[in-house]
XYZ file of C-alpha atoms in Angstrom:
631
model
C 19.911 -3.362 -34.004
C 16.982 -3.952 -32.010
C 15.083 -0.792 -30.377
C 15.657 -1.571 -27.222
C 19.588 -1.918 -27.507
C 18.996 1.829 -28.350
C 18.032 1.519 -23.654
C 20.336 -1.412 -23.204
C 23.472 0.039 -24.183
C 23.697 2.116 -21.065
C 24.430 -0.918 -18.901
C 27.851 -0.463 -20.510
C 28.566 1.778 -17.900
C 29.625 0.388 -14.772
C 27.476 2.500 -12.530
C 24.363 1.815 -13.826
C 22.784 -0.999 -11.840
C 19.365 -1.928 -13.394
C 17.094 -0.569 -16.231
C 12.798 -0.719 -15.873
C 10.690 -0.683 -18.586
C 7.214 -0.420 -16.858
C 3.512 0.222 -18.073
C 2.459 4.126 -17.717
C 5.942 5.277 -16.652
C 8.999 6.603 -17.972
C 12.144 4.095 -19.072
C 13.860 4.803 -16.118
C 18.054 3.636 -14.953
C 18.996 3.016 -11.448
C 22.280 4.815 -11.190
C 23.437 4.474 -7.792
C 21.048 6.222 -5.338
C 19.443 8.476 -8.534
C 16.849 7.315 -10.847
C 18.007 8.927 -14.199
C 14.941 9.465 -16.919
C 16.162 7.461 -20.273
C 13.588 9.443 -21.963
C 10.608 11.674 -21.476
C 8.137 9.212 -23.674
C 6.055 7.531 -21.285
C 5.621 3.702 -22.489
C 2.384 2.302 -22.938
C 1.571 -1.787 -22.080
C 2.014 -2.971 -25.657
C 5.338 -0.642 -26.110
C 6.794 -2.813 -23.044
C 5.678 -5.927 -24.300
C 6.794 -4.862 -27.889
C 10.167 -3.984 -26.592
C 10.496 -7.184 -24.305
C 9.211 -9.275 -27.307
C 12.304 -7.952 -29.420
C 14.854 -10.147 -27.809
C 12.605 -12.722 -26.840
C 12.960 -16.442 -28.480
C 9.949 -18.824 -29.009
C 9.489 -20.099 -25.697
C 9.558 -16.467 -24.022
C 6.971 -15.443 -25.874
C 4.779 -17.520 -24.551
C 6.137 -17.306 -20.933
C 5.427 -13.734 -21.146
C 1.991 -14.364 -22.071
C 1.845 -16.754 -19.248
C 3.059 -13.592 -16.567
C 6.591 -13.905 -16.281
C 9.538 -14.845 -18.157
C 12.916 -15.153 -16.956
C 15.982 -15.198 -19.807
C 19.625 -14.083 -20.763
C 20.585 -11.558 -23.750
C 23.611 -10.629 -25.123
C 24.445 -7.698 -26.344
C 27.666 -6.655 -28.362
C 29.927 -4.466 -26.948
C 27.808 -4.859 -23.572
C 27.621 -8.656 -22.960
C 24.870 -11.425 -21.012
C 21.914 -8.662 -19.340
C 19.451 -10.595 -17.352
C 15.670 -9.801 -18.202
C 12.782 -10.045 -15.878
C 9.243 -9.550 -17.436
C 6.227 -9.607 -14.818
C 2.783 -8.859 -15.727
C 0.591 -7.803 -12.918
C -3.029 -6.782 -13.019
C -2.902 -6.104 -16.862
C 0.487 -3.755 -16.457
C 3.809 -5.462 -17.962
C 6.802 -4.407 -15.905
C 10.599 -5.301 -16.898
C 13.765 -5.283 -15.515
C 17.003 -5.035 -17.397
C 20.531 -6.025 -15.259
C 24.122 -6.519 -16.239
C 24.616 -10.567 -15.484
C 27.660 -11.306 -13.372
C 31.379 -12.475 -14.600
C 30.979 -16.139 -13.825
C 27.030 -16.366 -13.525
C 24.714 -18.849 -14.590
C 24.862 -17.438 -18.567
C 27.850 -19.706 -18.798
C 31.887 -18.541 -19.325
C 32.189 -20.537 -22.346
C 32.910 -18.939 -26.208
C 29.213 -18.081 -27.753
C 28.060 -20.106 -29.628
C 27.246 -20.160 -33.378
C 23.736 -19.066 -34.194
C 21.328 -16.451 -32.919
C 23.419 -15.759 -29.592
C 26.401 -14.575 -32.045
C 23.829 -12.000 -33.690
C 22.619 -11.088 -30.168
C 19.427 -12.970 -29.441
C 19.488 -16.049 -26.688
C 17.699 -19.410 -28.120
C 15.025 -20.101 -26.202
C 15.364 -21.046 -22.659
C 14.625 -24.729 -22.757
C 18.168 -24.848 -24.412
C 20.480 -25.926 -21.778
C 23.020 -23.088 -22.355
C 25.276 -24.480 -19.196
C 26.261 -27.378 -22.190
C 29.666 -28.067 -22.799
C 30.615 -25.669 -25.424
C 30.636 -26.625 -28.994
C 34.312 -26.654 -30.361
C 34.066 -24.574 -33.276
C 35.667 -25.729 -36.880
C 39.033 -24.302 -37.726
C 39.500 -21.399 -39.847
C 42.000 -20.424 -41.493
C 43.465 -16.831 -39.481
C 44.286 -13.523 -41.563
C 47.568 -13.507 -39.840
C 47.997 -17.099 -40.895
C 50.504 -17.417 -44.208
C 49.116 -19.188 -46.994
C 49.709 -22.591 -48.203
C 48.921 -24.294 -51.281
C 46.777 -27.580 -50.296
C 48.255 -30.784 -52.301
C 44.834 -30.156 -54.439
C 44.105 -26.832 -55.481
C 41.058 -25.229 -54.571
C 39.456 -21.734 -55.276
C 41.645 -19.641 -52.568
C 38.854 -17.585 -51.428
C 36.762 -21.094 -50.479
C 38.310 -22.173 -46.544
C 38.130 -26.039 -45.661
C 34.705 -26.270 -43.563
C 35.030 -29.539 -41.271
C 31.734 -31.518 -42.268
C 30.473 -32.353 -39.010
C 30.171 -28.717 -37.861
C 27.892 -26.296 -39.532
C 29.775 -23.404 -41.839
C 31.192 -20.500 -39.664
C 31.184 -16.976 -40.235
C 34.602 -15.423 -40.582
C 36.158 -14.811 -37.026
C 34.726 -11.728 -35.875
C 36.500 -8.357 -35.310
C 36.661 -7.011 -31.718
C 33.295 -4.920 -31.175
C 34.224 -1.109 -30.741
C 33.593 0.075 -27.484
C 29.880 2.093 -26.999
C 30.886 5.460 -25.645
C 29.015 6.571 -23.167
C 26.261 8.872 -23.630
C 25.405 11.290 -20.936
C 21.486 11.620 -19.452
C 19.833 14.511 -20.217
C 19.913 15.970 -16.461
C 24.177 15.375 -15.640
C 24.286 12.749 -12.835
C 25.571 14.003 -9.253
C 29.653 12.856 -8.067
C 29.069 9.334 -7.639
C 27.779 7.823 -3.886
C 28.374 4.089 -2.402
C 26.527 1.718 -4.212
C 23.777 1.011 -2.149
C 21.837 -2.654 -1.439
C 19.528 -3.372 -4.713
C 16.653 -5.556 -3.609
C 15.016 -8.236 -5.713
C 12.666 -7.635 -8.594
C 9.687 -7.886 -6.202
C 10.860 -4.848 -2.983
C 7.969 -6.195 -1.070
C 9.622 -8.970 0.034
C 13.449 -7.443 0.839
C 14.971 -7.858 3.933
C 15.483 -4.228 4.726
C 12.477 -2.718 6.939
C 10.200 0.152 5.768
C 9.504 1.358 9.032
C 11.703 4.361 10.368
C 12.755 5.156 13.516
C 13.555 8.547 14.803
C 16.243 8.436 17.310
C 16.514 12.891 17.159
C 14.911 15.829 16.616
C 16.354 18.922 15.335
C 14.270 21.887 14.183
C 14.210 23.621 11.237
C 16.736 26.398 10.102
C 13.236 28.485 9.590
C 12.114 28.189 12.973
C 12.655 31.690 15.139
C 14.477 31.962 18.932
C 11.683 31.257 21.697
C 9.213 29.739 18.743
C 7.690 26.335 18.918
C 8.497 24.149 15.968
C 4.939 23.378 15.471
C 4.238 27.305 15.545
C 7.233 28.345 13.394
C 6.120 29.561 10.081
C 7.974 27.852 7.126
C 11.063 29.421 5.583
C 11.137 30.261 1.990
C 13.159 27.225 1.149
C 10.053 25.167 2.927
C 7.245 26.879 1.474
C 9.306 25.598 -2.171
C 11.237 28.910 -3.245
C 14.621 27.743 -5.176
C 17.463 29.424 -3.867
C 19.437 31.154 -6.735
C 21.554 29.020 -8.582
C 19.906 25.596 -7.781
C 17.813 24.060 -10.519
C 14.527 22.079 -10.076
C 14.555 18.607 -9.079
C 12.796 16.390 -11.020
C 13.368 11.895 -11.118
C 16.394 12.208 -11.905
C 18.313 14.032 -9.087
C 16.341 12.406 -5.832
C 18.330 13.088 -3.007
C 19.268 10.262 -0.981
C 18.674 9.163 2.991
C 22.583 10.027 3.408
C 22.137 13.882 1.571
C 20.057 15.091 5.260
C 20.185 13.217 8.730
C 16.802 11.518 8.886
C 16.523 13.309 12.217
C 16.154 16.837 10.258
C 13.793 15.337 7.656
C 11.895 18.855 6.382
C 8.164 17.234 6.895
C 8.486 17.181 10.300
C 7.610 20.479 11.653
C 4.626 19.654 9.378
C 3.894 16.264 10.606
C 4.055 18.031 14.273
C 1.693 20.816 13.999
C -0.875 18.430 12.624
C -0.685 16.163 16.001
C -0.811 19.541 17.280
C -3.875 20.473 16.136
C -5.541 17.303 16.446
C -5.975 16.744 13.340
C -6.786 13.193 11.947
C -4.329 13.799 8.503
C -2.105 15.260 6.941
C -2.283 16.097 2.749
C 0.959 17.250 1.033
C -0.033 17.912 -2.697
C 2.334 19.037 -5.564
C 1.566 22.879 -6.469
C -0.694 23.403 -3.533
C -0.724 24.294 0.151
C -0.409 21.824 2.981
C -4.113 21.044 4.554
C -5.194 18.648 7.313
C -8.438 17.502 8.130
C -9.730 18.152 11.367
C -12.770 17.206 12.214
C -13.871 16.120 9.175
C -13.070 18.961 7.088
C -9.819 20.475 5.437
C -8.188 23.038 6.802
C -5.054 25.211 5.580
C -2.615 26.129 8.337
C -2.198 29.029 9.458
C 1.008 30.834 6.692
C 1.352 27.732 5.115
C 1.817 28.810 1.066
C 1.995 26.409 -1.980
C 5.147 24.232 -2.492
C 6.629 23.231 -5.997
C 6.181 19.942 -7.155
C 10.172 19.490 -7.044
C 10.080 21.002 -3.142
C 7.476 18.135 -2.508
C 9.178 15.211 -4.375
C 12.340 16.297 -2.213
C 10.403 16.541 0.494
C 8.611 13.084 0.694
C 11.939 11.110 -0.935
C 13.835 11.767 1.549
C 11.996 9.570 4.511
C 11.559 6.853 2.122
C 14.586 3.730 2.035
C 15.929 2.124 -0.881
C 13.172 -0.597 -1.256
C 10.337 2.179 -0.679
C 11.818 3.868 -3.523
C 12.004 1.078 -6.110
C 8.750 0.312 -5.040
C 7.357 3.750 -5.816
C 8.797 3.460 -9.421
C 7.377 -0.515 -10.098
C 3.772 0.147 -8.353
C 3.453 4.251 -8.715
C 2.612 4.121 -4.614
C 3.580 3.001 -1.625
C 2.279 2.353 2.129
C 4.420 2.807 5.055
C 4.421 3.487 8.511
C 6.654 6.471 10.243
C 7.812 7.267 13.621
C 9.262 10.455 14.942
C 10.937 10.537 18.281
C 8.708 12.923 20.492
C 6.020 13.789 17.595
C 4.434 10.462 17.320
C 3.615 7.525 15.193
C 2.095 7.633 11.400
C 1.006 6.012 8.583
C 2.025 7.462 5.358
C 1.249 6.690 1.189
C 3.188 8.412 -1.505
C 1.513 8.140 -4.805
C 2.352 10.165 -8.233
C -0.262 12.422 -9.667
C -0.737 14.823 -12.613
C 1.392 17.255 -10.853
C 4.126 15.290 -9.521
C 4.165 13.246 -6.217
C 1.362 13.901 -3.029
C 1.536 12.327 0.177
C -1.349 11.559 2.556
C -0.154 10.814 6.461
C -2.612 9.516 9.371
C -2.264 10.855 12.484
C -2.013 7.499 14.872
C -2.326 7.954 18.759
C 0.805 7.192 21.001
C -0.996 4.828 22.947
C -4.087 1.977 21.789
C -7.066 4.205 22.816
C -9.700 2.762 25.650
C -13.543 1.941 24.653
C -14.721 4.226 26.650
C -12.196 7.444 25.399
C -13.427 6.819 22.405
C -17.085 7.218 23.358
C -18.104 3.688 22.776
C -19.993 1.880 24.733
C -19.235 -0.791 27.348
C -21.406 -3.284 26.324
C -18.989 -3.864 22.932
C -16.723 -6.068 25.043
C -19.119 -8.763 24.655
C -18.754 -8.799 21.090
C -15.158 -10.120 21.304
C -15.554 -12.431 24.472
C -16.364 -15.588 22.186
C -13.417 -18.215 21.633
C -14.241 -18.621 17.975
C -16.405 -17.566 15.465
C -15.744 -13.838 13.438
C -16.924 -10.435 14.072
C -16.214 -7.771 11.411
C -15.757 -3.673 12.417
C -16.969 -1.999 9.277
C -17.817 1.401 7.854
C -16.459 3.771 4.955
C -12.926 5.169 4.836
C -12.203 7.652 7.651
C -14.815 6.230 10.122
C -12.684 5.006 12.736
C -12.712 1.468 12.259
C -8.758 0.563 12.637
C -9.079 2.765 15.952
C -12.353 0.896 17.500
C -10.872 -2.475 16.469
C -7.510 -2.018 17.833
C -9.522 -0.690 21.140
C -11.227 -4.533 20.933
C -7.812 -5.975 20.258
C -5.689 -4.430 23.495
C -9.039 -5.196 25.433
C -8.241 -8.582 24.515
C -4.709 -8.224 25.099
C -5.183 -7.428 28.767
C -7.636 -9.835 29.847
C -6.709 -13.115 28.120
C -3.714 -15.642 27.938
C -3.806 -16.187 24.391
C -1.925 -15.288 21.115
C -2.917 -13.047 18.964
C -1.724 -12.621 15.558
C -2.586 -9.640 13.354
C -1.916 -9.144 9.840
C -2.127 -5.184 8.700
C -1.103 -3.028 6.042
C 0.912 -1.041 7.020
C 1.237 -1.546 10.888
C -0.430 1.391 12.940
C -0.944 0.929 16.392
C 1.637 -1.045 18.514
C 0.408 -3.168 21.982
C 1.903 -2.848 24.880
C 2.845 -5.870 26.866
C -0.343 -7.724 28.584
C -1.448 -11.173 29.376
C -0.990 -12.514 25.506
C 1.114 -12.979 23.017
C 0.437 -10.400 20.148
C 2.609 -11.220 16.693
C 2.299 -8.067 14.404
C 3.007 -8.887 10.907
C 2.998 -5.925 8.029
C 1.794 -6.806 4.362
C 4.525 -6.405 2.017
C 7.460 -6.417 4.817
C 6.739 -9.586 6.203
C 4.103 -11.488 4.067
C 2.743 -10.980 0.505
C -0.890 -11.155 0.735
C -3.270 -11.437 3.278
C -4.331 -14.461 2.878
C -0.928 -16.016 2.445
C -0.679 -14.614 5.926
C -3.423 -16.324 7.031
C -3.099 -19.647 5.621
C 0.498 -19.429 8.015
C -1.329 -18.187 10.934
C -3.250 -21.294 11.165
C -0.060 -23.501 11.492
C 1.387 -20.749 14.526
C -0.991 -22.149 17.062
C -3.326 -19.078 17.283
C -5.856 -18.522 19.464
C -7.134 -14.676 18.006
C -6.355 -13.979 14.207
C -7.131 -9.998 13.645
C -7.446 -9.080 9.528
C -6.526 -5.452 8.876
C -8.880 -5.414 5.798
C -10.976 -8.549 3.891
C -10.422 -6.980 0.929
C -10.475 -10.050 -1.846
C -12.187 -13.515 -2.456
C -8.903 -14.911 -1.409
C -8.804 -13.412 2.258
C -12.648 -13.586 3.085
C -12.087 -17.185 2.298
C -9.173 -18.240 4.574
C -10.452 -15.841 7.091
C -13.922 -17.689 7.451
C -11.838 -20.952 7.632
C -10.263 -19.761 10.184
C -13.103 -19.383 12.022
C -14.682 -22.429 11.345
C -11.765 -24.373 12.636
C -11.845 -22.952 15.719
C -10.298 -19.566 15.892
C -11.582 -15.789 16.527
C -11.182 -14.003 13.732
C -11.391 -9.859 14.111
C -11.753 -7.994 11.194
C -12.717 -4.709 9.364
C -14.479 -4.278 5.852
C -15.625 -0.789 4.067
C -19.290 -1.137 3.919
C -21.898 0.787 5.117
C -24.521 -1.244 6.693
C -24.459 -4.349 8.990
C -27.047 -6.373 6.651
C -24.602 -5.284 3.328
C -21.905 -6.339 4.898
C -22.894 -9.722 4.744
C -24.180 -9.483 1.133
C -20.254 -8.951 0.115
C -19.333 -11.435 2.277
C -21.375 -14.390 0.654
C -21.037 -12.064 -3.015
C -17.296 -12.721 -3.307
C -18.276 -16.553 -4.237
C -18.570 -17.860 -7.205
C -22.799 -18.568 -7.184
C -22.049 -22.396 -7.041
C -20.309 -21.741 -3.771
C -22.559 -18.907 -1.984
C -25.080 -21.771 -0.763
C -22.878 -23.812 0.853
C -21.325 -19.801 2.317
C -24.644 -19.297 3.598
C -24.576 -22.424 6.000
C -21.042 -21.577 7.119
C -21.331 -18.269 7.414
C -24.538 -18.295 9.214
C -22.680 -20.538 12.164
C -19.660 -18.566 12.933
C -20.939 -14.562 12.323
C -21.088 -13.542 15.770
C -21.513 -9.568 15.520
C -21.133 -6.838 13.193
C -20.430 -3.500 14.288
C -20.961 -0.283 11.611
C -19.801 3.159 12.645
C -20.074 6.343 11.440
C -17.761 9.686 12.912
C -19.598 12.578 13.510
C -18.533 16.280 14.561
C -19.641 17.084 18.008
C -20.904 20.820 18.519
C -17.731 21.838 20.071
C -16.059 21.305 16.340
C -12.844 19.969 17.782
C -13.852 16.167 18.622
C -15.731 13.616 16.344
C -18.153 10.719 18.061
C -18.839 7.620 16.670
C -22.796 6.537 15.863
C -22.918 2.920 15.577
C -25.013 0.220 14.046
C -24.754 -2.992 15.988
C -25.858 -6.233 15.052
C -25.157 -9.566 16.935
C -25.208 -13.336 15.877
C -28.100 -15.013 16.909
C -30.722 -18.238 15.761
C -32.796 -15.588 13.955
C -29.970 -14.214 12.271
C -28.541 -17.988 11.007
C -32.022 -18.228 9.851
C -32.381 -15.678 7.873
C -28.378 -15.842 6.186
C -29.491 -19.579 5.540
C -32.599 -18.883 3.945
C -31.183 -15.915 1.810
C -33.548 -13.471 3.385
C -30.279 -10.685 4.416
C -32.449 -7.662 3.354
C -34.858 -8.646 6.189
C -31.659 -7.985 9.127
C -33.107 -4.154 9.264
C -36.466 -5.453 10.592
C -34.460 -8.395 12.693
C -32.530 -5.356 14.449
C -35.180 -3.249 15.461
C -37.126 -6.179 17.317
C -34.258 -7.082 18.889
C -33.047 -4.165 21.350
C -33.068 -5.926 24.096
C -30.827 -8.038 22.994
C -28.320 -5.328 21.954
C -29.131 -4.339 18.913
C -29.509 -1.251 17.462
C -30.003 0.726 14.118
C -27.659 3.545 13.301
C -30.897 5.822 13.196
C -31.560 4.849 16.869
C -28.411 5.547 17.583
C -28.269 9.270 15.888
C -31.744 9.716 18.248
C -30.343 9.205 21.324
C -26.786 11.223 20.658
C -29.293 14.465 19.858
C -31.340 13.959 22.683
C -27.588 13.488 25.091
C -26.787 17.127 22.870
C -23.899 15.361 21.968
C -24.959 16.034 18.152
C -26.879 18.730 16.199
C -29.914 17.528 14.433
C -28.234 18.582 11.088
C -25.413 16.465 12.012
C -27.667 13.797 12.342
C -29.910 14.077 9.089
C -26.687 14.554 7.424
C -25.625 10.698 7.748
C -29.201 9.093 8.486
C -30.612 6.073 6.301
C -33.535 7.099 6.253
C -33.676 11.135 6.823
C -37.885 11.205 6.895
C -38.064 8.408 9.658
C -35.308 9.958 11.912
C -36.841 13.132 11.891
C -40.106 11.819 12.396
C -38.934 10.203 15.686
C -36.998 13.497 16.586
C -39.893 15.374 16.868
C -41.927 12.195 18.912
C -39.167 12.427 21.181
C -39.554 16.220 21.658
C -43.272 15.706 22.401
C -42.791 12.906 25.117
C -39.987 15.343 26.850
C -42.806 17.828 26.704
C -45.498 15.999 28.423
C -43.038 14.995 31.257
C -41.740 18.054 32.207
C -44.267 19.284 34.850
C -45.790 23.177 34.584
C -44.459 25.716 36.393
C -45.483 25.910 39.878
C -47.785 29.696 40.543
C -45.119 32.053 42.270
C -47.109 33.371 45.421
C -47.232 37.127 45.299
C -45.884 39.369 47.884
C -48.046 41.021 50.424
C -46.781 44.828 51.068
C-alpha cells in the first residue's frame, strides 16, 4: 500500500469532505466546518510531490512538473478520489476529494490492469470507453464439470482474445474508521466547499455588521471602548475547556457575527485614533498611533488558542480555506457604528497574528489631510499616468483616494479601480466609479486591467503596480488613451521611475523609455510625520511633474539627473522633499528632529535650517528705545 493511502483512507468516512497536502503545513482534513490535523509532521515540497508522485501514472508526472495535474485514483475499500496538484511560486499544494456516484470516473466494472491494483493509467486513456467485457471464469460456487478433454483441473479456460484474469476478487473489508487525535465536535450542516482556487468563489469576503452587542466583560455605565477585557478576553481558559488548536475552529454559526470578541478591540483603536491595530499570539494587543506602538491601557497577553478563536471567527468559509492553501489572507471588515477596516491574518511561530487598518468613514478632503491645493492639477489630464508613491504606512492609499473622489465630484466619467482588498468606498458624484477587489472579483491585477480596457473607461486607478505584468498593461493603458492613477512603494520620485523602466527585460527598457517619457505626467512621494502635538501625523511631499525636460532626460537615460531637474524647476511646482521638511519647520508644524529624522540629505537640510534662521533674523526689526518716565 502506497504511503499516502495511509491519508487517503479517511475519505472513507462520509463526513470528511476534502484532504490538502500543502508545502510547509500540516496534512490537514476538512471535516465539516473543522479542519482536523492528520498529523503533527509538517510536509516539506519534495514530501508533497513524493506523495502525489505515488499514485501518479506516466503522463502525471510530467503534468505535475508542468504546474498542475488533474487525475482519478482508486482506492480499495474507499473508491475513485479526485486529485488536484498545483504548484505555485515553488510550493506544491494538493487536494484529495471523494469523486461523486455517477461522475466523470465512469460507472462501469474496473478494468483489468493497474486500476484493479489501485493506480489510474495515465490520463490520456479515455477511461469514459465502453468497458471491456471481461473473460469468463469459472465461479467457486460453480459445480465442476469434466470438459470432453481433460485438462489439469487447477488450469481455467482463458478466452484468447482477452488477456489472463486474476481470480475474481473477494469483497474488500471495510476500513474502520480511525478517530483524529483531538475528537471531532457533534457534527454541523455541511457547509458550501469552494473550488480548489477560494479566490475566485462566489461567496463575498467582505462582512457586514448589521448589530452591535457588547461584551459580557464590559461594566454598567462603561463605554465598550473603555471596558477593560474580561478574563476570558485577555485568553484565561475557563476550567474544564481545553485549548483550541486547528482542529476545533469554531465556526461563523458558534457566535452571532454581531458579538464577534475583536470588536471592543477594533473600537477603542478608532477611538484612539490610531492608524492599526496588531493582535499577536502570546502577546498584548498594541496599536500604532502616531507612528509608534502603543499598549492599551489593561490590555494583558492572550494565548495563541484565545487569538486563533478570536480572528477565525470573522473569517467565511472561503477566507478559511484560503488561510490553510496560502498561510494568509487579505480582507476588508465592516462594523455597524465602529467603522470600516482592512484586515490580514497570517500564521507565525506562535500561532496566528492579525494586523487591521484603521480606514476613515468617509474619503478624506485634500485639504484635511494637509495637502496642498495645487495637487488637483496633477489629476486634471485626460490621459497619461501619475503614480502616488512612498514606503508602507505613508499614506499613499489615503492621498490617492483623496485624488480619486476629487475626480469623482467634478467629472462625468467612469472610473474603474482595481484594489486589494477594497478600503475606501465613494459616495455617489458626477461619475461612474466600478470598485473591483483582487481575489473576489478578478485574479490579478493585470487581468483586471486588460478587462478594464474593453469597459469603456475613462479613469483606470491601480491599487499597487506591483509586477512586470501590471506596470505593463497599466502603461498601455495610458498610452491608448486613458488616465491611469496609481501607487508604488518607493522612496523617491526619480527611483520611482528607475523600477518602472527596471521591470523590462533590457531589450525592452529602450523602447520603455520613449513610452514612458510621453505619458508620465507627475509623481508625487510622501512621507508621514508626527506633528508636535503627538496625536496627528502630516505628510512632507516630494513632487515632481511631467514636462519636455523630464521626457528628455527618461529618453536619454539620464533619471539620476531628476534631483537637479526639480530644484530648477519650483516655479513650475516642483519641489524636493528637503524643501518641503524646510518650510513645515519654519510653519512649526514639525520639530527639526522630526525633520533630520527622514531627510535625504541630513547635512544640506540643516545647512538651509540655519540660513533660514539668519534671514528671519535680519528681518525682524530691533526693538524700538522705551522712553523713560519723567517723575
Amino acid at each position: 500500500m502506497a504511503r499516502i493511502d495511509n491519508y487517503l483512507k479517511y475519505l472513507n468516512d462520509p463526513a470528511v469532505n476534502d484532504i490538502f497536502l500543502v508545502a510547509g503545513k500540516m496534512p490537514v482534513m476538512l471535516q465539516g466546518k473543522r479542519v482536523l490535523p492528520l498529523s503533527s509532521t509538517t510536509l516539506s515540497n519534495d514530501d508533497v510531490l513524493s506523495l502525489c508522485s505515488e499514485i501518479a501514472g506516466d503522463h502525471e508526472h510530467k503534468l505535475i512538473s508542468q504546474a498542475e495535474a488533474d487525475w482519478i485514483y482508486e482506492l480499495e475499500g474507499v473508491g475513485k478520489i479526485e486529485v488536484s496538484v498545483r504548484r505555485h511560486q515553488g510550493e506544491s499544494r494538493s487536494r484529495f476529494r471523494k469523486a461523486p456516484a455517477g461522475g466523470s470516473s465512469g460507472g462501469g466494472p474496473t478494468p483489468p490492469g493497474p486500476v484493479a491494483a489501485g493506480v489510474r493509467p495515465p490520463s490520456h486513456i479515455n477511461t469514459a470507453a465502453p468497458p471491456v467485457v471481461p473473460a469468463p471464469v469459472i465461479s467457486v460456487n460453480t459445480p465442476y464439470v469434466a470438459p470432453m478433454n481433460p485438462q489439469p483441473a487447477q488450469t481455467p479456460y482463458v478466452a484468447p482474445l482477452n488477456p489472463p484474469q486474476p481470480p475474481a476478487p473477494q469483497p474488500p473489508a471495510p476500513v474502520p474508521y480511525v478517530a483524529p487525535l483531538n475528537p471531532p465536535q457533534p457534527a454541523a450542516p455541511v457547509p458550501y466547499v469552494a473550488p480548489l482556487n477560494p479566490a475566485v468563489a462566489n461567496q463575498g469576503m467582505e462582512i457586514e455588521q448589521t448589530a452591535h452587542a457588547p461584551p459580557p466583560a464590559q461594566r454598567r455605565g462603561t463605554p465598550a471602548a473603555q471596558a477593560r477585557p474580561s478574563r476570558e478576553m485577555r485568553g484565561h481558559q475557563p476550567k474544564g475547556r481545553s485549548t483550541l488548536t486547528m482542529a476545533a475552529i469554531p465556526g461563523a454559526a458558534d457566535r452571532p457575527m454581531s458579538q464577534a470578541r475583536i470588536i471592543p478591540l477594533l473600537a477603542q483603536a478608532r477611538k484612539a485614533n490610531a492608524t492599526d491595530l496588531h493582535i499577536i499570539s502570546g502577546e498584548e494587543p498594541k496599536m500604532r498611533i502616531c507612528g509608534q506602538l502603543v499598549i492599551p491601557v489593561g490590555a494583558e497577553p492572550m494565548e495563541p488558542a484565545y487569538c486563533q478563536e478570536l480572528l477565525m471567527e470573522i473569517l467565511t468559509e472561503p477566507m478559511r480555506k484560503m488561510l490553510i492553501e496560502r498561510g494568509n489572507c487579505d480582507f476588508s471588515y465592516e462594523v455597524s457604528r465602529v467603522g470600516r477596516f482592512r484586515g490580514n491574518v497570517s500564521h507565525s511561530r506562535n500561532g496566528l497574528n492579525g494586523t487591521f487598518r484603521c480606514i476613515p468613514a468617509s474619503v478624506p478632503e485634500l485639504s484635511q489631510l494637509n495637502l496642498p491645493g495645487s495637487l488637483r492639477a496633477m489629476v486634471e489630464h485626460h490621459k497619461g499616468i501619475v503614480l502616488v508613491t512612498g514606503p508602507t504606512g505613508s499614506g499613499k492609499t489615503t492621498t490617492l483616494a483623496a485624488l480619486v473622489n476629487q475626480l469623482n465630484m467634478t467629472r462625468p466619467h467612469h472610473i474603474i479601480t482595481v484594489e486589494d482588498p477594497i478600503e475606501y468606498v465613494y459616495p455617489v458624484g458626477r461619475a461612474i466609479v466600478s470598485q473591483r477587489e483582487l481575489g473576489r472579483h478578478t485574479l490579478a491585477f493585470s487581468n483586471a486591467l486588460r478587462s478594464a480596457l474593453r469597459e469603456d473607461p475613462d479613469i483606470i486607478v491601480v491599487g499597487d503596480l506591483r509586477d512586470h505584468d501590471t506596470i505593463e498593461m497599466a502603461i498601455h493603458a495610458a498610452e491608448t488613451g486613458h488616465l491611469v492613477l496609481a501607487t508604488m512603494n518607493t522612496s523617491s520620485a526619480h527611483k520611482t521611475i528607475e523600477r518602472l523602466i527596471d521591470s523590462f527585460p533590457p531589450n525592452e527598457q529602450p523602447q520603455i523609455r520613449i513610452t514612458l517619457s510621453t505619458v508620465l505626467k507627475g509623481v508625487l512621494t510622501q512621507r508621514l510625520i508626527p506633528m508636535p502635538d503627538g496625536k496627528t501625523m502630516i505628510p512632507a511631499l516630494e513632487i515632481l511633474i511631467g514636462t519636455p525636460s523630464l521626457a528628455n532626460l527618461i529618453r536619454e537615460d539620464k533619471v539620476f539627473q531628476v534631483p537637479q531637474l526639480i530644484e530648477r524647476s519650483r516655479a513650475l511646482g516642483m519641489c524636493q522633499l528637503d524643501d518641503y521638511l524646510v518650510q513645515l519647520v519654519r510653519d512649526k508644524r514639525i520639530t527639526e528632529q522630526s525633520a533630520l529624522d527622514v531627510a535625504r540629505d541630513s547635512p544640506r537640510l540643516l545647512k538651509m535650517l540655519r540660513m533660514q534662521e539668519e534671514l528671519a533674523a535680519k528681518k525682524t526689526p530691533p526693538a524700538a528705545a522705551q522712553p523713560q518716565k519723567r517723575h
